Short mmCIF file of C-alpha atoms in Angstrom, two decimals:
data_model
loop_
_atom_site.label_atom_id
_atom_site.label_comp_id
_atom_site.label_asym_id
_atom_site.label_seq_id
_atom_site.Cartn_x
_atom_site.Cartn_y
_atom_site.Cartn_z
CA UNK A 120 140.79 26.20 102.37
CA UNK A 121 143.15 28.77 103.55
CA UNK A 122 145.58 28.62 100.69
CA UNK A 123 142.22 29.54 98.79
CA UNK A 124 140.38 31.90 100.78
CA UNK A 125 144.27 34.09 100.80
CA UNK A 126 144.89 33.77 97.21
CA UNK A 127 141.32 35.08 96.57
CA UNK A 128 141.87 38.35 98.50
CA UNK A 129 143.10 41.04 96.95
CA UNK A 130 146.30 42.93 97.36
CA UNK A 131 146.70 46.50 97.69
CA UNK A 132 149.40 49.04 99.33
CA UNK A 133 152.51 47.58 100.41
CA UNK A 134 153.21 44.52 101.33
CA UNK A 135 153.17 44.42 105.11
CA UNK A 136 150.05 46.48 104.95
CA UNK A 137 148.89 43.88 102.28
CA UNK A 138 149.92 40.90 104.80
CA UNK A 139 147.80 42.67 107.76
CA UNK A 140 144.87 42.93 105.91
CA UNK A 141 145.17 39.28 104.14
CA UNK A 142 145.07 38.14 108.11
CA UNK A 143 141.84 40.08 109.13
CA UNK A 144 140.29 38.85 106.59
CA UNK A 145 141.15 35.65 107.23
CA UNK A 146 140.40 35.78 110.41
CA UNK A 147 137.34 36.14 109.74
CA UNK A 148 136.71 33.73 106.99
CA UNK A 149 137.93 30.99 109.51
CA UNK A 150 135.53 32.22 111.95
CA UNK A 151 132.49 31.39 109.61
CA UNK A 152 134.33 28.36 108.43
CA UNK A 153 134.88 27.04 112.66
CA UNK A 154 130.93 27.53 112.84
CA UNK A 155 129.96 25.75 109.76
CA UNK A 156 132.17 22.91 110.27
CA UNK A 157 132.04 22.68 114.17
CA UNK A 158 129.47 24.34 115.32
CA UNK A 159 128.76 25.84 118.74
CA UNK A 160 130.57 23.91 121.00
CA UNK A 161 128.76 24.91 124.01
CA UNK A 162 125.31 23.90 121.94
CA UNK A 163 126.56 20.72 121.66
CA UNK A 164 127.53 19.52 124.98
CA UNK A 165 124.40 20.95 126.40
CA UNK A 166 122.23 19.06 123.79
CA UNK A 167 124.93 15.43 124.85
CA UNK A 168 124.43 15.89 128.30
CA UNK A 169 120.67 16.23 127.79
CA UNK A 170 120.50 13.49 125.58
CA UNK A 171 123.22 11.32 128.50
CA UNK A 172 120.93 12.72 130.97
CA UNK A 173 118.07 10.88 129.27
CA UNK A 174 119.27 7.64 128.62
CA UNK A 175 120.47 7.71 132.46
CA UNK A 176 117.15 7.90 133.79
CA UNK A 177 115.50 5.54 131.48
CA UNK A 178 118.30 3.21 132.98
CA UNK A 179 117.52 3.80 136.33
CA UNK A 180 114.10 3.30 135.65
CA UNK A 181 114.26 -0.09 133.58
CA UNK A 182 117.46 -0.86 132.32
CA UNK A 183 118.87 0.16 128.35
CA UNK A 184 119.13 -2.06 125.66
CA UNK A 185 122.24 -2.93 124.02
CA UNK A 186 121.88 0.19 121.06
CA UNK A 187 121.11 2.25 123.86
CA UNK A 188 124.50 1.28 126.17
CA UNK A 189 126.25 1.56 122.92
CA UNK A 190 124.69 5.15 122.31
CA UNK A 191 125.45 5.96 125.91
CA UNK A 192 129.47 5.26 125.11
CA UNK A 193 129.59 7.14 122.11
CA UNK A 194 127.75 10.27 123.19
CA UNK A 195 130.46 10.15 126.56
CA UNK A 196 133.27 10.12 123.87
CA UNK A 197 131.95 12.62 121.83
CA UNK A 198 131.65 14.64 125.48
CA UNK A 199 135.09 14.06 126.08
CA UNK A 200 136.21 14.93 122.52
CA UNK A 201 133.93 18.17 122.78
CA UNK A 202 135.37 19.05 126.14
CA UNK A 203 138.86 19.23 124.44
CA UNK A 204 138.13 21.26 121.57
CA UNK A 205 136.00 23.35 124.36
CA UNK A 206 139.46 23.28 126.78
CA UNK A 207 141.76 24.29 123.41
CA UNK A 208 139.53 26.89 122.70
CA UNK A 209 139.62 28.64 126.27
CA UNK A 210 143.33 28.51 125.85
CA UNK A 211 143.61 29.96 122.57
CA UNK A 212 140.96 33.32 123.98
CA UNK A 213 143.39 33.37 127.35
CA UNK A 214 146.36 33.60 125.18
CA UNK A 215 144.95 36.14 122.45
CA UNK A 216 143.28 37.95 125.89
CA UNK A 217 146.51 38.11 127.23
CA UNK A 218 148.33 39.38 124.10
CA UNK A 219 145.97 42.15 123.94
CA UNK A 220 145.88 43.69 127.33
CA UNK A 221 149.03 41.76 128.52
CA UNK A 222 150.18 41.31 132.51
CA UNK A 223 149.21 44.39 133.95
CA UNK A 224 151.43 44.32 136.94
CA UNK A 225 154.42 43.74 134.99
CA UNK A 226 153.26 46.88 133.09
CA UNK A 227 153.05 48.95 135.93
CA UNK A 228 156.43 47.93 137.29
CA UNK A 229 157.73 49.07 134.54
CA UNK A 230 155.92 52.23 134.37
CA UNK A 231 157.25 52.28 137.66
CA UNK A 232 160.87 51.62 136.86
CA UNK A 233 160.33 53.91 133.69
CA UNK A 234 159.78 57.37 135.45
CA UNK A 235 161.93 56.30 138.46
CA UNK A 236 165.30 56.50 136.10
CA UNK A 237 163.64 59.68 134.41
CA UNK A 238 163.21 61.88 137.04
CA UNK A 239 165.38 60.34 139.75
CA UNK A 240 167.86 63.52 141.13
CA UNK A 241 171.63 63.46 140.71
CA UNK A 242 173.67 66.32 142.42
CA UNK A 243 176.29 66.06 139.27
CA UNK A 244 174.20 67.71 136.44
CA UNK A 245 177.45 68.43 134.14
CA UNK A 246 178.01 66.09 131.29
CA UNK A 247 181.56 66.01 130.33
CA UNK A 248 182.35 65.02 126.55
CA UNK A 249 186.09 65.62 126.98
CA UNK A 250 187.64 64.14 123.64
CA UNK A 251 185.48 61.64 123.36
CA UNK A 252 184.92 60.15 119.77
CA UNK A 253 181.47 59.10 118.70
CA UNK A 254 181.59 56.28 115.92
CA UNK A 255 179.64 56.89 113.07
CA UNK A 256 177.95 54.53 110.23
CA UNK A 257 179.47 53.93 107.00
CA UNK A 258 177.25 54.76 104.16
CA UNK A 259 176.97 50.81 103.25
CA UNK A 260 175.53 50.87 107.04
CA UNK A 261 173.06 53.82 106.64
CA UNK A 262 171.67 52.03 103.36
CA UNK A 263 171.47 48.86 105.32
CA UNK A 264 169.44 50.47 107.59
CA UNK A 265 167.05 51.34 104.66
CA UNK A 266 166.96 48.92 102.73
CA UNK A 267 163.83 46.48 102.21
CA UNK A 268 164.12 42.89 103.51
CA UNK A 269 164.76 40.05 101.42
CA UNK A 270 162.57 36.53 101.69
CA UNK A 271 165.17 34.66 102.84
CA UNK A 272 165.53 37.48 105.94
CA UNK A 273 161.93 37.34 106.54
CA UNK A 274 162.35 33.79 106.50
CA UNK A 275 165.26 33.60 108.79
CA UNK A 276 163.38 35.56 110.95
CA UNK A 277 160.37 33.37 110.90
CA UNK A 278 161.79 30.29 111.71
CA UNK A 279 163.73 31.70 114.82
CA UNK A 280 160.75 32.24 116.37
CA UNK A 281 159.18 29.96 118.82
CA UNK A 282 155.87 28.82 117.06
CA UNK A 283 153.31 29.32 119.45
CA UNK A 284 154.02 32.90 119.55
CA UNK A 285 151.72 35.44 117.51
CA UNK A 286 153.36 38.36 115.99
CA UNK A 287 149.68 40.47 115.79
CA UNK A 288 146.50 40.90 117.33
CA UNK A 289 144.91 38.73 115.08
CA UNK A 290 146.24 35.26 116.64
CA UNK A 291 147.85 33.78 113.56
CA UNK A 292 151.02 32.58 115.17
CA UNK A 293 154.44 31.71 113.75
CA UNK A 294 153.49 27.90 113.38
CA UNK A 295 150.76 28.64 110.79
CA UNK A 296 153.22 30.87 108.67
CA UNK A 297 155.50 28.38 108.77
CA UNK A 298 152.77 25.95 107.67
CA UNK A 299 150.94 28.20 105.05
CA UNK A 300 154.89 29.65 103.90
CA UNK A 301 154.54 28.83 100.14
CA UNK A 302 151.77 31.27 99.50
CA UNK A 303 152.13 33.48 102.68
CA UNK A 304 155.80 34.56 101.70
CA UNK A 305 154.49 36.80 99.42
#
C-alpha cells in the first residue's frame, strides 16, 4: 500500500522538496488507511468492556454457558491486544509530541548558556592576529561543498542512523526508509 500510494503522487520541484511533500501526503493517506483498517481504538475497548461487562453480570446472576465462557476469553484477548496497539500508539504521539516542542528545560539551559558566552565581560578586548596563517579550501574543497549528494551518500547516511529516530515532523523515521528504500531513494 505504501509503495503504491508514493508512486501515485506526483513529483514536482526538487527533490528534497519532492521527498517532503511525498511524506505529508503520506501521512495522511496512512491516517485514513489506520481508520479503515483499525478503527478507533478507544471505540473499541469501550464497546469490549461493555460487552465483558455484560457477560459478567449475566454470570453472576446465573452462570454462562460454554459459547459464552469462550466469548468471555476471546473478547479479554482482543482487550489485551487492543490495549497494546492503544499503549504503541501513546508512545508514538509522546515521541512525535516531543520532537515537536522538544525538552523545554534543556532548551532554556541552553538559551541560558547561549547569551551567557555572548555577553559575558572580558577586561582584554584586543584580538591579536600576529602572523597567524588562516588555512584556506582548495577549489576541489569549495566544489565539494557544492556539490549535490550521490545515492550511495544519502544512503550511507541513512543507515548510520539509529532507526527509531525521525528526521521530520512528519514521524516517518529512519526504519521505514530503510524499509520502503527501493522506491523512496528516489
Amino acid at each position: 500500500m505504501v509503495k503504491d500510494k508514493w508512486n501515485s503522487f506526483p513529483v514536482q520541484g526538487n527533490r528534497i522538496v519532492s521527498f517532503k511533500e511525498k511524506l505529508k501526503l503520506l501521512k495522511s493517506k496512512l491516517k485514513v488507511w489506520n481508520r479503515e483498517v483499525f478503527g478507533n481504538l478507544h471505540v473499541e475497548k469501550r464497546r469490549i468492556l461493555n460487552e465483558l461487562e455484560e457477560l459478567d453480570n449475566r454470570d453472576c446472576i446465573g452462570g454462562l454457558e460454554e459459547s459464552e465462557r469462550l466469548n468471555r476469553m476471546a473478547l479479554t484477548s482482543r482487550l489485551v491486544e487492543n490495549d497494546e496497539k492503544l499503549e504503541s500508539l501513546l508512545c508514538q504521539k509522546a515521541r512525535a509530541s516531543w520532537f515537536k516542542s522538544g525538552d523545554s528545560c534543556t532548551v532554556r539551559l541552553e538559551a541560558k548558556k547561549l547569551f551567557e558566552a555572548r555577553f559575558m565581560a572580558t577586561k582584554d578586548l584586543g584580538v591579536r592576529l600576529d602572523e597567524v596563517e588562516f588555512k584556506t579550501l582548495t577549489l576541489r574543497d569549495k566544489e565539494g561543498l557544492v556539490a549535490g549528494f550521490t545515492e550511495k551518500e544519502v544512503k550511507d547516511a541513512v543507515w548510520q542512523c539509529e532507526g527509531s529516530k525521525s528526521p521530520g515532523p512528519y514521524g516517518f523515521n529512519f526504519n521505514f526508509i530503510r524499509k520502503s528504500w527501493d522506491f523512496v531513494k528516489a
